[in-house]
Coordinates of C-alpha atoms in Angstrom, one line a residue:
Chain W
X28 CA 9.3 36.5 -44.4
X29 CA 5.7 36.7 -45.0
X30 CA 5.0 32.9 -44.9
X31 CA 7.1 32.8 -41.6
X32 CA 4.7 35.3 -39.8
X33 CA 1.7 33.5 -41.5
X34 CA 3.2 30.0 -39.7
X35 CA 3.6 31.5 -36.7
X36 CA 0.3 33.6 -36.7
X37 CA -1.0 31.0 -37.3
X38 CA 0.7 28.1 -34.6
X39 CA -0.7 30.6 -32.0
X40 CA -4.1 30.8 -33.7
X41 CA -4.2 26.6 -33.1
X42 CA -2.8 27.4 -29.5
X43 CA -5.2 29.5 -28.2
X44 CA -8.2 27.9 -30.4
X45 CA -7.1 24.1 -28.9
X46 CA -6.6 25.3 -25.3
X47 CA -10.0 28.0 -24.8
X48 CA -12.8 25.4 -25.6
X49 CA -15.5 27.6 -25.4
X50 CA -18.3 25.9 -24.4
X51 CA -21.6 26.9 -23.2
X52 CA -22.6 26.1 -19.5
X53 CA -26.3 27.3 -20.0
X54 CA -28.9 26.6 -22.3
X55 CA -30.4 30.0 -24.1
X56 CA -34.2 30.8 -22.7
X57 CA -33.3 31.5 -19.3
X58 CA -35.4 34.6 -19.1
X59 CA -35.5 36.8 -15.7
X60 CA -38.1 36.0 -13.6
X61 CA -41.7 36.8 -15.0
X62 CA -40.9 36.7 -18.5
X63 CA -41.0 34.0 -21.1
X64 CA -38.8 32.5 -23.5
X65 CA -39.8 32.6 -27.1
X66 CA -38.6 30.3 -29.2
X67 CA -40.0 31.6 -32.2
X68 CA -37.4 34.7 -32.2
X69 CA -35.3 33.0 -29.8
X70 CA -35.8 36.4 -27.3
X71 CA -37.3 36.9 -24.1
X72 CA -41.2 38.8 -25.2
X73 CA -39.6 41.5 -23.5
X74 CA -37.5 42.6 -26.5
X75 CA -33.9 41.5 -24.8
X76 CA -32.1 39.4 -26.6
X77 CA -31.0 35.7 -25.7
X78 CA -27.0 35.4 -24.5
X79 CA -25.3 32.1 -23.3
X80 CA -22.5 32.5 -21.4
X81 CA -19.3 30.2 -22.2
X82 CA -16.7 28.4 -20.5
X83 CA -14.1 31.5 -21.1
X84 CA -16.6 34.0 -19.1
X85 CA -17.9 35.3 -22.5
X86 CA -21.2 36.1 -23.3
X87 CA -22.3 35.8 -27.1
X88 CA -25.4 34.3 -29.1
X89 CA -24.9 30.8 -30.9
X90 CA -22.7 31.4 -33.9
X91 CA -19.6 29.2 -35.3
X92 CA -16.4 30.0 -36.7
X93 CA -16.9 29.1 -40.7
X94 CA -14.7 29.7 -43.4
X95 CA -16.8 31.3 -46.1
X96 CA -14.3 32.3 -48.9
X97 CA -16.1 33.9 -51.9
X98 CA -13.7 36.0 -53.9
X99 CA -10.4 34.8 -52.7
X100 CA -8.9 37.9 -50.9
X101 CA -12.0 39.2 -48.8
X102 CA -12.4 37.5 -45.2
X103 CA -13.0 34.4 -45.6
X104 CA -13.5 33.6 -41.8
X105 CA -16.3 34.7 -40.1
X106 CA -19.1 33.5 -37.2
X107 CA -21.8 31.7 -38.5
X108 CA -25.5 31.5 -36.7
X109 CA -25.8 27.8 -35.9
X110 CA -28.9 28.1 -32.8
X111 CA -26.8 25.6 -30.6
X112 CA -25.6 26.4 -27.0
X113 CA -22.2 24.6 -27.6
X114 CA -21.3 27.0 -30.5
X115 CA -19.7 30.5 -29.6
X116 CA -17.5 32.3 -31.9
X117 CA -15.0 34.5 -30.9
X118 CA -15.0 37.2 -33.6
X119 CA -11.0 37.9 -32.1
X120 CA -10.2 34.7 -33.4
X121 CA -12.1 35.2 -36.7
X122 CA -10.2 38.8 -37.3
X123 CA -7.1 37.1 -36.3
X124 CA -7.5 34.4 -39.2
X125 CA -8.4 36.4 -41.7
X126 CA -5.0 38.7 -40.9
X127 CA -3.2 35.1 -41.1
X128 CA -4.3 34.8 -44.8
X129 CA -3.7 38.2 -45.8
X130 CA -0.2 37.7 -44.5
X131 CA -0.2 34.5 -46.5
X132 CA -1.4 35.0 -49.7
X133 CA 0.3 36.7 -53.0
Chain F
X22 CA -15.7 7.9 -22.8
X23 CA -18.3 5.7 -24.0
X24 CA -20.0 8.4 -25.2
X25 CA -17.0 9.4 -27.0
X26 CA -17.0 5.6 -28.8
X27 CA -20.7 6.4 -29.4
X28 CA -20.1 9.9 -31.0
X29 CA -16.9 8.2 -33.1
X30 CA -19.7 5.2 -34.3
X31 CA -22.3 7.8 -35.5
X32 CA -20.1 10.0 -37.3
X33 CA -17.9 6.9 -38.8
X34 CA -21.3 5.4 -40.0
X35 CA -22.6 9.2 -41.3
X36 CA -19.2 9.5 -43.6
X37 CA -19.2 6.2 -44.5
X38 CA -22.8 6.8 -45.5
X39 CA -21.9 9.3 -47.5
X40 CA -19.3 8.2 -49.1
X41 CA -22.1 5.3 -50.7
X42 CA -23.8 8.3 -51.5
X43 CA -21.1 9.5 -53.7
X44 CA -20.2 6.5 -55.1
X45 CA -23.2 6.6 -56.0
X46 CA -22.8 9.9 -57.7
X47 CA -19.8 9.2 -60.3
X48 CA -21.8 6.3 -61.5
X49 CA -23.3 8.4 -64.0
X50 CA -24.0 8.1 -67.3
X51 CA -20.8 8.4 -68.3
X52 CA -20.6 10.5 -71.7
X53 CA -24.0 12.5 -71.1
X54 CA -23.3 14.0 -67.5
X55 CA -19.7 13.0 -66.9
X56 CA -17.6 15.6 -67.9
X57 CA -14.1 14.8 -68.3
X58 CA -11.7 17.3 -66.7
X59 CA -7.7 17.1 -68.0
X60 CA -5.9 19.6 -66.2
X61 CA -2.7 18.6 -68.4
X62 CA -4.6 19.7 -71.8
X63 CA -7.5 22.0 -70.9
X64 CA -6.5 25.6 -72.2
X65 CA -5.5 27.4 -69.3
X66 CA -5.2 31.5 -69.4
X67 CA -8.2 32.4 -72.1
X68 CA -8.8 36.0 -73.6
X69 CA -11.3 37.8 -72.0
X70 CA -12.7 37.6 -75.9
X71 CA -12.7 34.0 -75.8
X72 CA -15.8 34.2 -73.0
X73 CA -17.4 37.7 -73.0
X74 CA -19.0 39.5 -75.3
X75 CA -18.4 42.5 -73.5
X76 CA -17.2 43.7 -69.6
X77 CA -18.8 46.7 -68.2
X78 CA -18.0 49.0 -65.2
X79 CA -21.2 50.2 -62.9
X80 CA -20.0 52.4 -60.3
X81 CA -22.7 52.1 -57.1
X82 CA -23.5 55.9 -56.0
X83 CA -22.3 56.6 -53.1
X84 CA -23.9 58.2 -50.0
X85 CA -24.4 58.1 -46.7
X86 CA -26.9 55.2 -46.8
X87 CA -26.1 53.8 -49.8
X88 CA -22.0 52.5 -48.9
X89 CA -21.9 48.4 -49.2
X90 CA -19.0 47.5 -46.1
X91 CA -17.9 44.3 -46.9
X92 CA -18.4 42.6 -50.4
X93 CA -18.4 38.8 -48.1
X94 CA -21.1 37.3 -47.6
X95 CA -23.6 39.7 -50.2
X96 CA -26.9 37.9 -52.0
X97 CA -27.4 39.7 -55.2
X98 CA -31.0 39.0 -57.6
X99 CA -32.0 41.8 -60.7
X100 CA -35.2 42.0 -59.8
X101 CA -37.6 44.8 -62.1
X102 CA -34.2 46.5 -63.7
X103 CA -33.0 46.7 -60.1
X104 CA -30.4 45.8 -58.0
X105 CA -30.9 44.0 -54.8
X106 CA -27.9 43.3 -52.8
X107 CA -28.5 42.0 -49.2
X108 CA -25.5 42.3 -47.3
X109 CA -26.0 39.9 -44.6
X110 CA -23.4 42.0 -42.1
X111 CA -25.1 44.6 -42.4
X112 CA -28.5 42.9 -41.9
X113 CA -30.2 45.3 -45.1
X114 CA -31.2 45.0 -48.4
X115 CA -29.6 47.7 -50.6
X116 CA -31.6 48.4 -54.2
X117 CA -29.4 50.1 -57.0
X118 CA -31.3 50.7 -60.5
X119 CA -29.4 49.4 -63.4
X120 CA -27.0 52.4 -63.9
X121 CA -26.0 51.9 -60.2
X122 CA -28.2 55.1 -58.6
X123 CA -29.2 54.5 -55.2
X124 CA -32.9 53.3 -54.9
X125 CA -33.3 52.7 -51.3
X126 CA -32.5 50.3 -48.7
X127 CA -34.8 48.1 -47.1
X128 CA -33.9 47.7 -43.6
X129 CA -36.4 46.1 -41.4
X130 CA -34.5 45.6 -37.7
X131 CA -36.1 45.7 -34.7
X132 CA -38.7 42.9 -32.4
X133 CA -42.0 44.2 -34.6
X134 CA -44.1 42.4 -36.9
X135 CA -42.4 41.9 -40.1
X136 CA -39.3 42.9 -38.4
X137 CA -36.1 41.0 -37.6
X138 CA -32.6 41.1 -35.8
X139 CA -30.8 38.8 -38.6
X140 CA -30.8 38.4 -42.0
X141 CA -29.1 35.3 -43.8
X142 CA -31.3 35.3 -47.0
X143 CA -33.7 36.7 -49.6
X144 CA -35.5 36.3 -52.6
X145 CA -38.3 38.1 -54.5
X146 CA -40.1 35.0 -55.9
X147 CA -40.3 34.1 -59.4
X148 CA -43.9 32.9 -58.5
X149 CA -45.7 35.9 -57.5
X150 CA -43.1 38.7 -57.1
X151 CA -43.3 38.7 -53.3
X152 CA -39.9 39.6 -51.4
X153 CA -38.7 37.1 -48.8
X154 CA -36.5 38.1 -46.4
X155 CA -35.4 34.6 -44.1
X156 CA -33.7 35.1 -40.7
X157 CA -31.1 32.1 -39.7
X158 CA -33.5 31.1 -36.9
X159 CA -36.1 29.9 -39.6
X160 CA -38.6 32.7 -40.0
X161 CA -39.5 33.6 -42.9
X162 CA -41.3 37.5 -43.6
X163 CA -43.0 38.0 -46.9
X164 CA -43.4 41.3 -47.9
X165 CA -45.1 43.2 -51.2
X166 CA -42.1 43.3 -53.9
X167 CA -40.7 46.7 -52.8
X168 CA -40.7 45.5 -49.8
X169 CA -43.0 48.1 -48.4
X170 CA -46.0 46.2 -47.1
X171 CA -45.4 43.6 -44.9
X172 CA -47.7 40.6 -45.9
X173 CA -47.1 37.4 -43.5
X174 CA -45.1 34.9 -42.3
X175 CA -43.9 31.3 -41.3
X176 CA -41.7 29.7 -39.1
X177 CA -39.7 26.4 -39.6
X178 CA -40.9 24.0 -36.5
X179 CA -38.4 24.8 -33.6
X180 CA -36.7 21.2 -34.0
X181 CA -34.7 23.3 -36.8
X182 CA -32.1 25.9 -34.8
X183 CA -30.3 27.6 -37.4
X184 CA -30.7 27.7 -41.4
X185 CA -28.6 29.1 -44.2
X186 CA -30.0 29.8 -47.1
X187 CA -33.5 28.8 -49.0
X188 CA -34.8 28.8 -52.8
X189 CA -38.4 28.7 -53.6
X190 CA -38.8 25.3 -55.7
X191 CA -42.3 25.7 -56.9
X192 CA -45.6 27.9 -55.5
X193 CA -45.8 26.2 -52.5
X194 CA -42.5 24.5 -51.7
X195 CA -39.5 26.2 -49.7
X196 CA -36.3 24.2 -49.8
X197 CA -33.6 25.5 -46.8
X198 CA -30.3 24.6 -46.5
X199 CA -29.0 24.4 -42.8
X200 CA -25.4 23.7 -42.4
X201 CA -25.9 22.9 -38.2
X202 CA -28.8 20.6 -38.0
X203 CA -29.1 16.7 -38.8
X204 CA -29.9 17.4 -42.4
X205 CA -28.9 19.2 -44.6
X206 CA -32.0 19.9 -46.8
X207 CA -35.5 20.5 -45.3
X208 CA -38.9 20.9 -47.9
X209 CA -41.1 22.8 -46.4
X210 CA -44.9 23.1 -47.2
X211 CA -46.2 26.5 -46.8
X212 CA -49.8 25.4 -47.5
X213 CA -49.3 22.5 -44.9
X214 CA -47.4 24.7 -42.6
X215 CA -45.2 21.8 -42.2
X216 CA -41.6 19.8 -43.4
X217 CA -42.9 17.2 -45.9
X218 CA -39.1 16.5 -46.3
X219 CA -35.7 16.5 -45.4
X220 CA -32.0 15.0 -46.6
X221 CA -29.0 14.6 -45.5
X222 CA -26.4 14.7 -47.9
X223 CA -23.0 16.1 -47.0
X224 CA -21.0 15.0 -43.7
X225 CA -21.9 17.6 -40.8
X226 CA -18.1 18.0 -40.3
X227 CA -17.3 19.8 -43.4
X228 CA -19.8 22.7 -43.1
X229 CA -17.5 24.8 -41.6
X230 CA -14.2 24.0 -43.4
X231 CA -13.2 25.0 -47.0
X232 CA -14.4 21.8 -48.8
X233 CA -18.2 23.3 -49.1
X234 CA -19.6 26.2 -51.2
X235 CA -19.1 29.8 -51.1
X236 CA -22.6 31.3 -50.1
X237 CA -25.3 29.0 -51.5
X238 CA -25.3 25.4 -52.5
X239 CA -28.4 25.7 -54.9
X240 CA -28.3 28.2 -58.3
X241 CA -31.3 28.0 -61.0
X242 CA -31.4 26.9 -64.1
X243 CA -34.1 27.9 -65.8
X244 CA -37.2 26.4 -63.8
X245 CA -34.6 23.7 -62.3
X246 CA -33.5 24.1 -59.2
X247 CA -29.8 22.6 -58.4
X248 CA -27.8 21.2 -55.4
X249 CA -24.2 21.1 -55.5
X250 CA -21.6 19.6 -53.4
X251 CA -18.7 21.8 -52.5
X252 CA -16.1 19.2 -51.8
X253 CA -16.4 17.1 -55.1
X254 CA -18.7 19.3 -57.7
X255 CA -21.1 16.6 -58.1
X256 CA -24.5 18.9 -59.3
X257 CA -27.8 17.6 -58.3
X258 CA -31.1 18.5 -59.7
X259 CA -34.0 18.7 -56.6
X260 CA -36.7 16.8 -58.2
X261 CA -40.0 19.2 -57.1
X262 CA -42.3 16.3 -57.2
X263 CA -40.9 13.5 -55.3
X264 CA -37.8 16.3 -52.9
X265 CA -34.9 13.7 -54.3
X266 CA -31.5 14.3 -55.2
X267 CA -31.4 13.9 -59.2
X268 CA -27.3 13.4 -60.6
X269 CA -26.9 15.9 -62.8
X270 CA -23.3 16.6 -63.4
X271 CA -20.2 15.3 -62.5
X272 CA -16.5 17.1 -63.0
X273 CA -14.5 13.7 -63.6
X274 CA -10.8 14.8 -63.0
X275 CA -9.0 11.6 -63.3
X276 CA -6.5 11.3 -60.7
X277 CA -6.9 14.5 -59.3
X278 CA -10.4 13.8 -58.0
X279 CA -11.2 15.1 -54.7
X280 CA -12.0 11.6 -52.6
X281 CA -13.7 12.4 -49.0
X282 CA -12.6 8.7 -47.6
X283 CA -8.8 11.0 -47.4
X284 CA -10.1 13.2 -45.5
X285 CA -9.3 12.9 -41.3
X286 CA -12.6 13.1 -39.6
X287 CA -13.5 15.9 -36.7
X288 CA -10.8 18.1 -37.1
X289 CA -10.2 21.4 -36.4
X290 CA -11.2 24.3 -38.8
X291 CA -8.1 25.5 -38.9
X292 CA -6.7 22.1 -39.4
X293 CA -8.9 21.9 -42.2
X294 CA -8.1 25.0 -43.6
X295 CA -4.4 23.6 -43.7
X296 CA -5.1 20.3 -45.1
X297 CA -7.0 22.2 -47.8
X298 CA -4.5 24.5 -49.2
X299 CA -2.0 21.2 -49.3
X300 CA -4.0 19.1 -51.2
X301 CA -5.9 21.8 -53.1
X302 CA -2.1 22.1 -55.0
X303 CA -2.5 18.9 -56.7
X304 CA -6.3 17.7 -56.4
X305 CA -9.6 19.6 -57.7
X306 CA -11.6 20.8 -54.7
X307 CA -13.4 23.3 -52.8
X308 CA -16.1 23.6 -55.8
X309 CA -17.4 27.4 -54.2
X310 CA -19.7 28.4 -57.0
X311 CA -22.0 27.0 -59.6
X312 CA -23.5 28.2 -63.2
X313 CA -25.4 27.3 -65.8
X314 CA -26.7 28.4 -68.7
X315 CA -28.4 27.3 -71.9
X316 CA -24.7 27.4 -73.5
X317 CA -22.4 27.1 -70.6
X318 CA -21.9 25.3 -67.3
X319 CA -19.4 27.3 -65.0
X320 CA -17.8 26.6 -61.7
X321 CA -14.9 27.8 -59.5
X322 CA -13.0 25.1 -57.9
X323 CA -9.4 24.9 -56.4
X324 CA -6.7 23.4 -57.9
X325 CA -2.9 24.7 -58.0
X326 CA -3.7 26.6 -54.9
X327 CA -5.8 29.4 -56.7
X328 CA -9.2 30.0 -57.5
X329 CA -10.0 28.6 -60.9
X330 CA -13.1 29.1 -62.9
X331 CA -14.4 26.4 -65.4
X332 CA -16.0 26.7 -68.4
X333 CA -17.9 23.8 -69.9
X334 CA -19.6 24.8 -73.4
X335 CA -22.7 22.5 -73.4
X336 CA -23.3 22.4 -77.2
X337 CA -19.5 21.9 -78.5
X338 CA -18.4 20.0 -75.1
X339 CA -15.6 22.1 -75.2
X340 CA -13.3 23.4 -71.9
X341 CA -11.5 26.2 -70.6
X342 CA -10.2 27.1 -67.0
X343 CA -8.9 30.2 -65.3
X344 CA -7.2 31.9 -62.3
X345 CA -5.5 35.1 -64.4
X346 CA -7.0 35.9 -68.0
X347 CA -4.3 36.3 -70.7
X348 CA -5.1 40.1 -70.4
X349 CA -3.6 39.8 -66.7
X350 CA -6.3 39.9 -64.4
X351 CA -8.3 38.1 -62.9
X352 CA -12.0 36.9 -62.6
X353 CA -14.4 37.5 -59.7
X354 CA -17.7 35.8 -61.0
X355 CA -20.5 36.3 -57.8
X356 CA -23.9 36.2 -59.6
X357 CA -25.4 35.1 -62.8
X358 CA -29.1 36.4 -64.2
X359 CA -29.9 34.9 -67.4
X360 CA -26.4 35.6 -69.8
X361 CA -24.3 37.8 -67.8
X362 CA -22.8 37.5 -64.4
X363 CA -21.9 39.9 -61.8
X364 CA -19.2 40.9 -59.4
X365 CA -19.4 43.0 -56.3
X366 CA -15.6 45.1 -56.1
X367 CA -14.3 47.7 -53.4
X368 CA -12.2 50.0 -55.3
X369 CA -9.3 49.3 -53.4
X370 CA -9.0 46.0 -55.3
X371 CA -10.2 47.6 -59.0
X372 CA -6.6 46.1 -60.0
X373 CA -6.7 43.1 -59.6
X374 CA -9.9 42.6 -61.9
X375 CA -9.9 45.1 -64.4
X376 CA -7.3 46.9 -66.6
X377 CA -8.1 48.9 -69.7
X378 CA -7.2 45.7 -71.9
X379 CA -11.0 44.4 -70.5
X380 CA -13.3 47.1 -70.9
X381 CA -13.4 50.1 -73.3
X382 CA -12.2 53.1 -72.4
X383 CA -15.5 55.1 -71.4
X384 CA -15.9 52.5 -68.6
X385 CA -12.1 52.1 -68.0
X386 CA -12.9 56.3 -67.4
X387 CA -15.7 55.4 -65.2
X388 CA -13.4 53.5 -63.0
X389 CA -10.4 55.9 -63.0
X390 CA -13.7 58.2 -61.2
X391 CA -13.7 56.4 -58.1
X392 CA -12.0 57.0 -55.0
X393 CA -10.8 55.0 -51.7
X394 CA -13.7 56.6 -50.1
X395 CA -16.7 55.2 -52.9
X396 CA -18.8 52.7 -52.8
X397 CA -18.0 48.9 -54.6
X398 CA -18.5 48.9 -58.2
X399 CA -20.1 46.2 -60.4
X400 CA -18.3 44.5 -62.7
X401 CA -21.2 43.3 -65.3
X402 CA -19.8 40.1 -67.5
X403 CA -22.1 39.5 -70.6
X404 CA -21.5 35.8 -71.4
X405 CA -20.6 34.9 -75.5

């Protein structure tokens, strides 16, 4: 019963992951007008911190979906800082998978 | 879609690359760094006795500031006869003294000097006892070794987005791992202010798919500093004269060697995830963690579809491997200093590690102590 949830918590995970390509349409460092773009801390000098906004409407920084297993039964899955516009990670999707392994292991 | 031909060439000619490069790798010499792995014979299921001297219980104290949330993705160093634990998803350093009291916590957010908004790494520094804290967007802040006095810092040349984790290979040399950029491994001169070298080493498409490390692909040994690759165990050492890749050691597992030519290119992560736990059933992969000592080299690697832990006695050349100890639990092995390693446990999974077959009563008692609302627990492994 378990591994039956797990396969189909998992199908849906690989449907929605496949079918929202989330990629980003803007590069970060667009800072309102006025301000500058530091690419030391990757921030506007105001103090407000750099978003790109992706494909699916959501706003995030630039962070991957990794698997990151260390102890074998704590969340493996989580989003991972990669500094690249193209990279958004939907933390849903993160919490999702980590459920599916729960669900599948012993 | 000829950039899409373009992108297939460049990553076709970066595994195929690689795969020279670990061809390269088994040819070792065979008999002083190959070690022959045969899951058919090895003694599965040892006695806790048969690797421990002894297993001890250290309850963290809990309070308000002092709770650990999540024992993924912690960074652990005994530094002084303390404790620090960075928890990178909680962006602070927490410092426990040896009998687990809460110290402090070392907690430097915010857009000021010596401040920061992430935090993927640290280390106090062997060299000259100076923490380092090291943000993922290549900063690094360098404070006095409480961590008090902010001192200075450098920045990796903006070319580099994103990196990982770092070591410190000798007084001036920083080597950062970066799982995102073109390479993987970047030397950077702190006297020079500048990356004096870089390597790439393990195709880009497996950083994020089980076939890597579990939190850092570098451990110490003595004043060596390693490299491991997660998908095949092959153990560098990083030569600190010249930055190259040194073969150190290589798990030979016959016909049950991981071979990255099998693996389909550009998948998924969840595709990978799946090809992983089907061929981790019959072939030795997903090499997470590396040890060594002067009497042991230890490593957890997948096989059977669990989490095995190897144990290579360096002087006898003897082997052992476990998933459940013969006592019935079984081993979570996070952080070695010198003999003795360490594991970070929330109470709610005290089970699955410890029983009072492990440790002696008076710890077994320390455990019984704890609640569902405590803080994680050490489990302290002293090393035969």
């Amino acid at each position: 019963m378990k591994k039956t949830l797990s396969a189909i918590l998992l199908s849906f995970i690989i449907f929605v992951a496949n079918s929202s390509s989330t990629k980003a349409q803007s590069l970060p460092g667009s800072c309102p007008d006025g301000l500058v773009w530091d690419p030391d801390i990757f921030m506007c000098v105001t103090g407000d911190p750099a978003i790109i906004t992706c494909d699916s409407g959501s706003s995030g920084y630039c962070f991957e979906l990794r698997f990151d297993d260390e102890n074998n039964l704590y969340c493996p899955w989580d989003c991972f800082w990669t500094g690249k516009a193209n990279d958004y990670c939907n933390r849903f999707y993160a919490v999702l998978l980590n459920l599916c392994i729960s669900l599948g292991s012993d | 879609m000829r950039n899409r031909q373009y992108n297939f060439l460049i990553t076709l000619f970066t595994v195929l690359s690689s795969i020279s490069c670990i061809d390269d790798a088994r040819d070792f010499d065979r008999g002083k760094n190959v070690i022959g792995v045969d899951l058919d014979t090895i003694q599965f299921q040892p006695s806790i006795n048969d690797l421990f001297e002894k297993v001890e219980i250290i309850p963290l104290e809990t309070r308000k500031e002092s709770i650990i949330e999540s024992a993924s993705r912690l960074k652990h160093q005994v530094y002084n006869d303390k404790h620090y634990i960075l928890s990178v998803k909680q962006n602070k350093l927490f410092v426990f003294d040896r009998k687990g009291n809460f110290v402090k916590t070392i907690d430097k957010i915010g857009n000021g000097p010596g401040e920061y908004r992430m935090i993927y790494d640290f280390e106090i520094s062997r060299f000259d006892g100076k923490l380092h804290l090291m943000t993922p967007y290549g900063r690094m802040l360098i404070y006095d070794s409480e961590g008090d006095k902010f001192i200075e810092s450098f920045h990796l040349p903006d070319s580099i987005r994103a990196v990982h984790q770092f070591k410190i290979l000798n007084e001036d040399i920083y080597v950062f791992n970066s799982d995102s950029e073109k390479s993987d491994l970047y030397f950077y001169s702190k006297s020079k202010n500048t990356i004096v070298s870089s390597l790439s080493v393990m195709p880009n498409f497996l950083t994020s798919t089980p076939f890597k490390y579990a939190r850092t692909p570098f451990y110490y040994y003595k004043d060596s500093l390693r490299y491991f690759m997660g998908y095949d165990g092959t153990v560098f050492n990083i030569n600190p004269q010249n930055y190259s890749l040194e073969k150190r050691y290589f798990l030979d597992f016959g016909k049950r060697n991981f071979m990255l030519e099998n693996l389909p290119l550009n998948e998924s992560v969840v595709y990978y995830f799946e090809h992983y736990k089907s061929i981790s059933n019959k072939i030795a992969t997903g090499f997470a963690i590396y040890f060594e000592t002067d009497k042991y080299l230890i490593s957890r690697y997948s096989y059977n579809n669990n989490h095995n832990y190897l144990f290579y006695n360096k002087s006898n050349k003897t082997l052992m491997t476990a998933f459940k100890l013969k006592e019935g639990i079984q081993l979570s092995l996070n952080f070695l200093e010198k003999d003795t390693l360490y594991s970070f446990i929330p109470v709610e999974f005290a089970h699955l590690y410890v029983n009072d077959k492990v440790v002696s009563q008076e710890n077994f008692n320390r455990l019984q102590m704890l609640s569902s609302d405590s803080n994680m627990f050490i489990i302290k492994y002293v090393l035969k």
